[in-house]
XYZ file of C-alpha atoms in Angstrom:
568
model
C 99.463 -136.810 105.559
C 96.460 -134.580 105.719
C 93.901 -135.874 108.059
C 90.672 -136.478 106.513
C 87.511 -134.072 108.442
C 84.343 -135.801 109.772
C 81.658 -134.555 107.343
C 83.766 -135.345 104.149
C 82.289 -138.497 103.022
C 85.103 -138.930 99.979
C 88.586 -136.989 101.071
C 90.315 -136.617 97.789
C 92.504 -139.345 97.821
C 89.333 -142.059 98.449
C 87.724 -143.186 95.083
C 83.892 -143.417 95.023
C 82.418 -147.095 93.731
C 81.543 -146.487 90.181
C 77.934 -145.572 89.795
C 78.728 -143.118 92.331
C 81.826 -141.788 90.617
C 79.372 -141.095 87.462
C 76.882 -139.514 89.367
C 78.861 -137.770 91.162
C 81.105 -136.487 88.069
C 77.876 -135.367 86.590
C 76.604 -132.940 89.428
C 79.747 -130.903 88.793
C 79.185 -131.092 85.157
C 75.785 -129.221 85.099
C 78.442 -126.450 87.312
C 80.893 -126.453 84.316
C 78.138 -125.827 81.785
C 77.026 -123.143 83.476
C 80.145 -120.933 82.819
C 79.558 -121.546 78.844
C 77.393 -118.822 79.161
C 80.300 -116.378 79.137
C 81.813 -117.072 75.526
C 78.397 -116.709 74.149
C 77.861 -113.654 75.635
C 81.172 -112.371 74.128
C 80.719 -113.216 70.631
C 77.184 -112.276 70.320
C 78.588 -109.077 71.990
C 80.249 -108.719 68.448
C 77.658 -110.254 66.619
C 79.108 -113.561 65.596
C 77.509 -116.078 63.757
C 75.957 -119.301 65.438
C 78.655 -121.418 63.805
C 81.464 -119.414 65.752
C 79.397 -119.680 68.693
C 79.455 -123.162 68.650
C 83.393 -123.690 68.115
C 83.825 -121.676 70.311
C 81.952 -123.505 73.142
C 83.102 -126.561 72.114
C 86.760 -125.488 71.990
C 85.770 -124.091 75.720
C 84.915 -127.678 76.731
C 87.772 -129.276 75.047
C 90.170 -126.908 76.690
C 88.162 -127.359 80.308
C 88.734 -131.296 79.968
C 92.717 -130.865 79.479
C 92.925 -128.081 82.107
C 90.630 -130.697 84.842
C 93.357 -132.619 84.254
C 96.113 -130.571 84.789
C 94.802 -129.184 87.749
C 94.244 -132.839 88.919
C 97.224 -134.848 88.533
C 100.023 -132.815 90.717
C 102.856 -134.383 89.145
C 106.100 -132.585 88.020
C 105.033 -129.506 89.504
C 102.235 -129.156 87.656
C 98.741 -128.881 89.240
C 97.297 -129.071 93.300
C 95.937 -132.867 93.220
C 92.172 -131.384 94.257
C 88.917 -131.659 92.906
C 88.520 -128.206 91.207
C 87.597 -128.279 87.455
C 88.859 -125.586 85.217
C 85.821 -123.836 83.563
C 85.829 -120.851 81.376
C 86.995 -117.227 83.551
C 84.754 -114.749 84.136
C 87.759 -112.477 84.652
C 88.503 -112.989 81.349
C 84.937 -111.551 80.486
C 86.005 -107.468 79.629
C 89.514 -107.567 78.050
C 88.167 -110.830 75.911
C 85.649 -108.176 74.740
C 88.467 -105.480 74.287
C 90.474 -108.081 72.164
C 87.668 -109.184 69.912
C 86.266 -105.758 69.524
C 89.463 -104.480 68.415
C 91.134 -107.467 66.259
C 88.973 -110.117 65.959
C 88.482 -113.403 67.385
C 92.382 -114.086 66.100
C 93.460 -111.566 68.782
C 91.324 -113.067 71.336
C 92.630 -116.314 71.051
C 96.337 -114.725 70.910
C 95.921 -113.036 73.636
C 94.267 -115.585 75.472
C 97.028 -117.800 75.037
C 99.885 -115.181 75.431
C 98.029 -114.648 79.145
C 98.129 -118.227 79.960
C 101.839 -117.745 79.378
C 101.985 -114.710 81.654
C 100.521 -116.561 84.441
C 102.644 -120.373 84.250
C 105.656 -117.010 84.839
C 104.137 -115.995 87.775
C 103.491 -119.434 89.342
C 107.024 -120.092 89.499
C 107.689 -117.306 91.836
C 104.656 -117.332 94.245
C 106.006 -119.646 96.651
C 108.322 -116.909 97.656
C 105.309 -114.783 98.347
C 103.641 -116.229 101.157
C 104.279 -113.001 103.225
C 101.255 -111.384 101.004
C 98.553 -113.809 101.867
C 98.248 -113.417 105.923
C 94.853 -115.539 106.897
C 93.399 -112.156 107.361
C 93.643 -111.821 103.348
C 93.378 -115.440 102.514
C 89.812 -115.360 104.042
C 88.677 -112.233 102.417
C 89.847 -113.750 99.335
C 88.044 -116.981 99.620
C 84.794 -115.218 100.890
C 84.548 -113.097 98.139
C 85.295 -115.836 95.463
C 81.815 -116.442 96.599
C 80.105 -112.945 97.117
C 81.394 -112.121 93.591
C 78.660 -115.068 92.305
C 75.731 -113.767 93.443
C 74.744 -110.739 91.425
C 74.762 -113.494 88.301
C 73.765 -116.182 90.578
C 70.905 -114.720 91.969
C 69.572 -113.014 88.332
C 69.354 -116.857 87.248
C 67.645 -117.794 90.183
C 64.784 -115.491 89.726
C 64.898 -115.589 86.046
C 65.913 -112.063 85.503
C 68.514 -111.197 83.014
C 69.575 -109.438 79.878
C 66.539 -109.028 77.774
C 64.289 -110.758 80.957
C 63.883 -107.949 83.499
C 60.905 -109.258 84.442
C 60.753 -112.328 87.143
C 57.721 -114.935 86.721
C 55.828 -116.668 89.373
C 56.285 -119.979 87.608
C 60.388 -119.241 87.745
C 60.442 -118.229 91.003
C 58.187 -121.843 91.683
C 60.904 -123.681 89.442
C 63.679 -121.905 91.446
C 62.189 -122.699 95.250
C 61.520 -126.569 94.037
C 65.004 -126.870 92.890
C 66.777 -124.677 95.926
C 64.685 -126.539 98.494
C 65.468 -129.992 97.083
C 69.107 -129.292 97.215
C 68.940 -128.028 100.520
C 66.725 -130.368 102.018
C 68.814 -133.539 101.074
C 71.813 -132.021 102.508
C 70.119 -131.316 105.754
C 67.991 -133.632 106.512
C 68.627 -136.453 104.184
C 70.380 -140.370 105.844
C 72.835 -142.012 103.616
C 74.274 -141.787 101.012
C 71.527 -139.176 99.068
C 73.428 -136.126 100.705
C 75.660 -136.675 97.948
C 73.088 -136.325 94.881
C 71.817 -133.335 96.721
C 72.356 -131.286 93.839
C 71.471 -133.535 91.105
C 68.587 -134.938 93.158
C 67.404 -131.126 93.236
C 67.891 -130.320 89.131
C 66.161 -133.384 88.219
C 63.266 -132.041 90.558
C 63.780 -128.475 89.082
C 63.508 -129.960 85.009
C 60.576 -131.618 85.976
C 58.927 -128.644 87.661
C 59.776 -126.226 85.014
C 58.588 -128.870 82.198
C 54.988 -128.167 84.810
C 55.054 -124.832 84.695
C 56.503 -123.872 81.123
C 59.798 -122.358 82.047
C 61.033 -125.292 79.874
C 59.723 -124.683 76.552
C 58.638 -126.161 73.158
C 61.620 -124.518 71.776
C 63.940 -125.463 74.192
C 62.672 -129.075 74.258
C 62.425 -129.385 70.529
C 66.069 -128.006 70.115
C 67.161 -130.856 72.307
C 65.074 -133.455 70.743
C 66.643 -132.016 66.777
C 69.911 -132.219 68.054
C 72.022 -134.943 66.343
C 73.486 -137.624 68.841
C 77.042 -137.610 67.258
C 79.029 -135.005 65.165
C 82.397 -134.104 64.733
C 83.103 -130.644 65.678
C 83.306 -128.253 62.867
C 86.593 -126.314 62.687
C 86.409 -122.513 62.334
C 89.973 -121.646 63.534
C 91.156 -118.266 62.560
C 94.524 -118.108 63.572
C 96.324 -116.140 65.992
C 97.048 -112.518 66.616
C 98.832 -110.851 69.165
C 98.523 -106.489 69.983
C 100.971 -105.108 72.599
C 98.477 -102.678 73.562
C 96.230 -105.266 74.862
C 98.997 -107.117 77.368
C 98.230 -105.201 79.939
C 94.518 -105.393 80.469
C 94.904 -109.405 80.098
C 97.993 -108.891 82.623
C 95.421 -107.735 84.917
C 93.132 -110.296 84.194
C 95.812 -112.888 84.735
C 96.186 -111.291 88.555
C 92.821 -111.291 88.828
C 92.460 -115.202 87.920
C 95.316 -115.815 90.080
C 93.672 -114.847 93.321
C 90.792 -116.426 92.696
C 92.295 -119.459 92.225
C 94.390 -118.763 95.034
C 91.117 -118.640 96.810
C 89.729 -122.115 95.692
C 93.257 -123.742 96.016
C 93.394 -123.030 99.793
C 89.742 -123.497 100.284
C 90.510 -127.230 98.761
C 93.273 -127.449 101.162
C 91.268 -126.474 104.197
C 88.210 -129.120 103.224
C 90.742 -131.437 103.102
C 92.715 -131.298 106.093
C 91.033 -131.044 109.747
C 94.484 -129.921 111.004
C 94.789 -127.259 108.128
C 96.705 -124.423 109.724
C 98.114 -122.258 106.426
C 98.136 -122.158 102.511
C 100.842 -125.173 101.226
C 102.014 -121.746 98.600
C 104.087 -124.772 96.658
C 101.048 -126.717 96.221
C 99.409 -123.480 95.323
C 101.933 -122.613 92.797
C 101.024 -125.656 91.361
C 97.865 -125.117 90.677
C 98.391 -122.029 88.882
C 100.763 -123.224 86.808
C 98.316 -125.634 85.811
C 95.828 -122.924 85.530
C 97.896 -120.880 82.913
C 98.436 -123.806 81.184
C 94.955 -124.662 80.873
C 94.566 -120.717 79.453
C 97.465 -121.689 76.574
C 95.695 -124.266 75.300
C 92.043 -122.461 75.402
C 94.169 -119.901 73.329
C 95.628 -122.462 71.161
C 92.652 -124.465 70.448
C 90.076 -121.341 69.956
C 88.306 -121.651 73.524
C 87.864 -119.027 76.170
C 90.224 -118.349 78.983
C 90.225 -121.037 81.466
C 90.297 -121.166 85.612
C 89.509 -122.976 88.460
C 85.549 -123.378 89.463
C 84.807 -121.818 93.167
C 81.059 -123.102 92.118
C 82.340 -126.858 91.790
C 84.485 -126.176 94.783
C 81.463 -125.281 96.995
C 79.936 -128.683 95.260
C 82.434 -130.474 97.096
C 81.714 -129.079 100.363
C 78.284 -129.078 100.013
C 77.813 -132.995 99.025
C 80.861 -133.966 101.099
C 82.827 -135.288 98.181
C 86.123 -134.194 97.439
C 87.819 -136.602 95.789
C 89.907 -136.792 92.860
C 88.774 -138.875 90.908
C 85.927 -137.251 90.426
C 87.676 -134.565 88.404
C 88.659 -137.257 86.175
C 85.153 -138.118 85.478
C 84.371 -134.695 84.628
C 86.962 -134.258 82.053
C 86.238 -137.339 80.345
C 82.531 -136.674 80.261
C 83.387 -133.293 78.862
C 85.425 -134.794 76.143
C 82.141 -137.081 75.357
C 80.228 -133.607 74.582
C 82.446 -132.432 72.645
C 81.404 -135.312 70.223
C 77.470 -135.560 71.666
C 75.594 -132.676 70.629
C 72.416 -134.462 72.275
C 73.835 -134.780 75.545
C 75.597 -131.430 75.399
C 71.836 -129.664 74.616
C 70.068 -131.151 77.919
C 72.503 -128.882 79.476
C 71.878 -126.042 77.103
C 68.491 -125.624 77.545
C 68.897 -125.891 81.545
C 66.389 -123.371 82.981
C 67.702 -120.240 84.306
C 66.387 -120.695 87.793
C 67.593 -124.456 87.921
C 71.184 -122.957 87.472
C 70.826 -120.192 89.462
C 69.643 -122.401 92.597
C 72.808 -124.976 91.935
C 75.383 -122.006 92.100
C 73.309 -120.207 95.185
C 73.630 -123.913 96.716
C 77.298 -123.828 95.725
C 78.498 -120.530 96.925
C 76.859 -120.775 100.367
C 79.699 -123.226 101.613
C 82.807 -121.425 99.973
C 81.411 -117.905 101.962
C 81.295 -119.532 104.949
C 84.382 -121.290 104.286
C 86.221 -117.878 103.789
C 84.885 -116.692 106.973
C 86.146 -119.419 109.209
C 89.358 -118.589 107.614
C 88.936 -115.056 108.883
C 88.125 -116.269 112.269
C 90.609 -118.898 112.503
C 93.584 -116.093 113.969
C 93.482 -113.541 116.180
C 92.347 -109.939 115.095
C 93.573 -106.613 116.258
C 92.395 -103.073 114.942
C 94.574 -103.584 112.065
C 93.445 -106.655 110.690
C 90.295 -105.819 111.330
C 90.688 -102.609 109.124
C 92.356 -104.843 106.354
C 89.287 -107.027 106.267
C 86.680 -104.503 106.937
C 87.721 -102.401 104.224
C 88.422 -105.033 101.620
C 85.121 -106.319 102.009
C 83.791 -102.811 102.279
C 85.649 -101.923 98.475
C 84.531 -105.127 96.934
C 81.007 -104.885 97.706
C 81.129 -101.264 96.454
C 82.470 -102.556 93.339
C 79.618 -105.004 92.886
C 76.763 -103.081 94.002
C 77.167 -99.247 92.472
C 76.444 -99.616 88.694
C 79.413 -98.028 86.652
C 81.737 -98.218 89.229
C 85.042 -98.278 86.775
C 83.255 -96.558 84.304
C 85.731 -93.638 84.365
C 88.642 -95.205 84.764
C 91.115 -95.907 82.344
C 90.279 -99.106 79.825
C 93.552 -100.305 80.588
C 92.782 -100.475 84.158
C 89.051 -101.124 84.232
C 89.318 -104.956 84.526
C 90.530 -104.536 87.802
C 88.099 -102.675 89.172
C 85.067 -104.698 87.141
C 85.082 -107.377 89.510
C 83.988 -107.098 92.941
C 86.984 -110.120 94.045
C 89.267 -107.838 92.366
C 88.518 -104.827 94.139
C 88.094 -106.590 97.205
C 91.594 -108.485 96.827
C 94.009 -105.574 95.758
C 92.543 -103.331 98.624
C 93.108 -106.384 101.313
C 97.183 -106.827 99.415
C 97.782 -102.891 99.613
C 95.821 -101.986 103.549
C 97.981 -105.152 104.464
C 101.383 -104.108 103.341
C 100.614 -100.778 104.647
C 99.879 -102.188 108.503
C 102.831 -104.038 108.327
C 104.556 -101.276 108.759
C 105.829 -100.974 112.333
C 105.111 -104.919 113.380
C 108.044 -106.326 114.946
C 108.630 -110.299 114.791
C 109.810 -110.260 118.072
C 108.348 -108.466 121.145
C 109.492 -108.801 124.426
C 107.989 -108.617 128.079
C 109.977 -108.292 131.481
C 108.173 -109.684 134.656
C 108.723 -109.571 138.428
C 108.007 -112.563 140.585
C 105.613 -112.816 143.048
C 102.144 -111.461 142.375
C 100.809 -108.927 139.374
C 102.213 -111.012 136.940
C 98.849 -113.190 135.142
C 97.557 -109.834 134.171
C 101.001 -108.478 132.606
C 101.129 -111.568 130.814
C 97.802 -111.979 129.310
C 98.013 -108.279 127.934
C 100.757 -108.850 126.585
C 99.769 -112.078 124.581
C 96.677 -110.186 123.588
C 98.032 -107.315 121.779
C 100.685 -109.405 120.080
C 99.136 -112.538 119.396
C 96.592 -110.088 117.417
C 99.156 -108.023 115.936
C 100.415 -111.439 114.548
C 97.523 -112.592 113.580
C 98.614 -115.650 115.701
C 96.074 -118.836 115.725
C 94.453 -118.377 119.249
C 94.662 -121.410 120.676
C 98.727 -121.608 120.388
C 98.540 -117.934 122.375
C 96.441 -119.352 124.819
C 99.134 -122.212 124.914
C 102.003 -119.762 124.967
C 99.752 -117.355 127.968
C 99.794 -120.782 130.438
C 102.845 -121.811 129.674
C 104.586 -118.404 130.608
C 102.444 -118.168 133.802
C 103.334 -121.366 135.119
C 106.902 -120.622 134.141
C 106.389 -117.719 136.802
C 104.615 -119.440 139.000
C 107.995 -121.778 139.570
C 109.799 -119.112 139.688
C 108.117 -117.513 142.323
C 107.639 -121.089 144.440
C 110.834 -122.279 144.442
C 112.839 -118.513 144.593
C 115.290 -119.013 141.367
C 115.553 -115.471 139.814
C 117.580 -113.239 141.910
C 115.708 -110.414 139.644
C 113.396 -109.853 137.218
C 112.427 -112.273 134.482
C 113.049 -111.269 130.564
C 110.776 -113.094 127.864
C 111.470 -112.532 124.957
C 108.875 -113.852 121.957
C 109.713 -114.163 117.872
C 106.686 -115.072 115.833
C 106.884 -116.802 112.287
C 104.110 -118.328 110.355
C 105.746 -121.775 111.604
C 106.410 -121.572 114.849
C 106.041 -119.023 118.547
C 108.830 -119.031 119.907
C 109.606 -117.825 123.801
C 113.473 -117.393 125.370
C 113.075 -116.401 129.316
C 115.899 -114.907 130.633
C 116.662 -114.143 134.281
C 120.143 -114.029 136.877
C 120.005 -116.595 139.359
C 119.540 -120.449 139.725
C 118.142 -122.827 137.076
C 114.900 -124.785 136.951
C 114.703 -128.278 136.796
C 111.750 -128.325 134.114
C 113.044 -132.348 133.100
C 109.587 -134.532 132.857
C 108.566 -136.357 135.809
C 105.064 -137.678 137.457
C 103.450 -135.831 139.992
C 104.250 -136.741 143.433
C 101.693 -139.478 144.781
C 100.563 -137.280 148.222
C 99.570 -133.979 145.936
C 95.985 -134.202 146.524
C 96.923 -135.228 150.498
C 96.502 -131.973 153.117
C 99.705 -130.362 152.838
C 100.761 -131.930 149.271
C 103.759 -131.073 147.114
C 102.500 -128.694 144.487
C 106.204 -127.106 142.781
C 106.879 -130.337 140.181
C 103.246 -129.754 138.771
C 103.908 -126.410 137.111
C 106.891 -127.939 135.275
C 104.451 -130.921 134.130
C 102.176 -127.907 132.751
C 104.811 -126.487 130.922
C 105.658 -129.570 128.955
C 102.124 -130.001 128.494
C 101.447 -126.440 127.091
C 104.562 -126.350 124.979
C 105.976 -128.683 122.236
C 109.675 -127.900 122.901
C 111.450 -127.271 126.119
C 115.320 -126.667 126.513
C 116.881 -125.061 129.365
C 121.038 -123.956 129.400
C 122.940 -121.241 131.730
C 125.454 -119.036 130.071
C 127.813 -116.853 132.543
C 125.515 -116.997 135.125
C 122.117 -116.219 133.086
C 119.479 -118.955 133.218
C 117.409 -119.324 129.720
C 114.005 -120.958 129.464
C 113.199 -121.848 125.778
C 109.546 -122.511 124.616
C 108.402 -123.137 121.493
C 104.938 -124.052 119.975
C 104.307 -125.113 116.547
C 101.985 -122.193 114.588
């Protein structure tokens, strides 16, 4: 059972009263709206009509409610259990384009739904891939789920944009108000307000941009005009599917799939104060429900769906994670599909307003992704595989045209900066594997010298291993007082062989020396050890049993074996 952290107020299996629930539920909803941005930009991209525009956000929201729930119920398989809404992909943004440019919006939504398919296949085989996502590549993962945000993120929060190059001093005003709220109740707010942080701070950024005219006439008269009930109109054109086309949206399945892989684990770790590694069957999970959620976007005329790092970092940031919240979301989602009122007050939600609630967002899940880092041991490889990823991703975002020469079947890959970033931390990875033995071995001689021997030793392999460093600082004592008894009480006619396997689940240590064995069974320590002249040799084994969780001793043709092992 997962054991619930300190600063989460709600863990995800705690159910807020109900007026919190609602509000709660509709802080993550202004998050989900956001991301409707990206099917308009695709079909105006093509010029489509405003009616197609309109399915095809509503479709979008339809499809994000049934994929919320998916994602949230972790039954049969299908779905993680965590608070992590499915919203529409922006790495579905560039081969959506490719398929509408070339056959329509019949081909999108073929395609779109042949991709979800591609992806529930891979779920079903990445529990067997665990070997691929080493913390080292789990953090850069999660860290850049965030980094890749803040180009778009940070455009919104200044005001800046396609058509809008130009920042005002009223939206920067709008965009400070908002920002400051947010982070204001979080930091120095008592109570319960910490968790209307962010809808505390967008009711304070409406009203300030109502002030200063960010929020216009036209904005507010297209909210007041719009009717407060309608059935959605149906523009379905069918499906389509082009060969041709699989392989860009294979990519952009890959591409979905890490990120999620990214919010799935950073769920986990909010979660779980004792989180140690990704639960990959939980994570498999998740994708599956995430393909799913992209088969019925296809089916129903939506965009591509996946997980929402943004709502993630919500989470983090107001300290509710549960799961019932997710619930909320999809059935207020399902009420705008049939509430154009209520759906336009998110509409016309000023650029900086959004901008500061996914700034606000994204802070937590980049820090998050760099505790992740931090949580093992590095060596120069690892360091490489995390320097360079990051290095590569950032590249990707910052240098304009960075795939423009690259082959269109390829280019989605190396559009996104988490992409980029996550394919160069997979290949550098399998590369420095290369030559990294799971078992290492060190031989020591009793008497002095030995301390130093061993904590080089645990150094360089504890960091090859990537090895969490308190269990190598476990392993380091426990090995040392191991020689320490040896040398006290004379047992090893020789020297000492250790020998040390590593696996993501456990460390492992088998001493091995000629000579007599130890008597490591528990016992107290004698009552005259502090007395002048005390009886020091029983507390080294009472150190040992401390340091280690398992302890087994045997002798086999005169060789005495010392077994340690310490849960990773």
């Amino acid at each position: 059972m997962p054991t619930k952290p300190p600063d989460l107020i709600y863990g995800v299996d705690e159910t807020p009263p109900t007026v919190p629930l609602l509000l709660l539920g509709l802080q993550h909803i202004f998050i989900v709206m956001s991301a409707l941005v990206f099917p308009v930009v695709i079909i105006r991209a093509v010029g489509g009509s405003a009616e197609d525009t309109a399915f095809v956000v509503t479709m979008s929201m339809l499809a994000g409610a049934i994929g919320t729930v998916l994602q949230t119920v972790n039954r049969r398989g299908i779905g993680s259990g965590y608070l992590c809404p499915a919203v529409c992909g922006p790495s579905y943004i560039a081969a959506s384009l490719l398929a509408v440019q070339t056959g329509g919006l019949s081909l999108l939504y073929g395609m779109t739904a042949a991709a979800g398919v591609a992806e529930t296949i891979f779920s079903r085989f990445l529990h067997r891939l665990r070997f691929l996502f080493p913390t080292e590549v789990t953090g850069v993962v999660v860290t850049m789920v965030g980094i890749a945000v803040i180009p778009i993120a940070v455009q919104n929060l200044i005001g800046t944009g396609t058509g809008d190059p130009v920042s005002e001093p009223a939206e920067l005003i709008v965009a400070a108000v908002t920002l400051g709220t947010m982070i204001a109740a979080s930091v120095w707010s008592k109570g319960g307000l910490r968790l209307y942080s962010v809808l505390v701070g967008m009711v304070a950024g409406y009203i300030a941009a109502g002030i200063t005219g960010v929020l216009g006439a036209d904005a507010i008269a297209q909210f007041v005009e719009a009717p407060l009930f309608a059935l959605p109109e149906i523009r379905h054109p069918g499906w389509s599917f082009d060969a041709a086309l699989l392989l860009p949206f294979i990519i952009v399945v890959l591409s979905s799939t890490f990120k999620t892989i990214g919010d799935l684990i950073t769920c986990q770790k909010i979660n779980d104060a004792d989180w140690k590694r990704p639960d990959m069957q939980n994570i498999s999970g998740g994708i599956l429900a995430d393909g799913l959620s992209a088969v019925v976007a296809g089916l129903l005329g939506g965009m591509g769906q996946a997980t929402s790092s943004s709502n993630v970092g919500l989470s983090i940031g107001t300290g509710a994670a549960s799961r019932a919240i997710a619930y909320v979301v999809a059935a207020i989602l399902l009420v705008l599909v049939f509430v154009p009122k209520l759906a336009a007050a998110f509409v016309i939600m000023p650029a900086p307003v959004m901008g500061s609630v996914v700034i606000y967002a994204v802070t937590f899940i980049i820090v998050t992704g760099l505790r992740i880092i931090t949580s093992r041991m590095m060596d120069a490889r690892k360091t490489f595989v995390v320097g360079l990823s990051f290095i590569f991703g950032l590249a990707a975002g910052m240098i304009p045209g960075f795939a423009d020469g690259m082959h269109p079947l390829v280019q989605p890959v190396f559009v996104s900066a988490l992409s980029v970033a996550t394919v160069t931390a997979l290949v550098v990875n399998l590369v420095f594997r290369i030559g990294i033995a799971e078992r290492q071995s060190l031989t020591l001689e009793s008497g002095t010298g030995f301390p130093d021997a061993i904590f080089s030793f645990f150094e360089r392999v504890g960091g090859a291993w990537g090895a969490r460093p308190e269990v190598i600082r476990r392993a380091e004592s426990a090995v040392n007082e191991l020689m320490e008894l040896v040398t006290i009480t004379g047992a090893a006619d020789g020297p000492v062989q250790v020998d040390v396997k590593f696996t993501e689940e456990a460390l492992t240590i088998v001493a091995r020396y000629r000579g007599r064995a130890l008597d490591l069974e528990p016992g107290r320590l004698p009552a005259d050890l502090l007395a002048d002249g005390g009886d020091f040799s029983r507390l080294p084994v009472l150190l040992i049993r401390q340091y280690a969780d398992t302890v087994r001793t045997d002798e086999r043709d005169g060789e005495c074996r010392v077994r340690l092992q310490f849960e990773h």
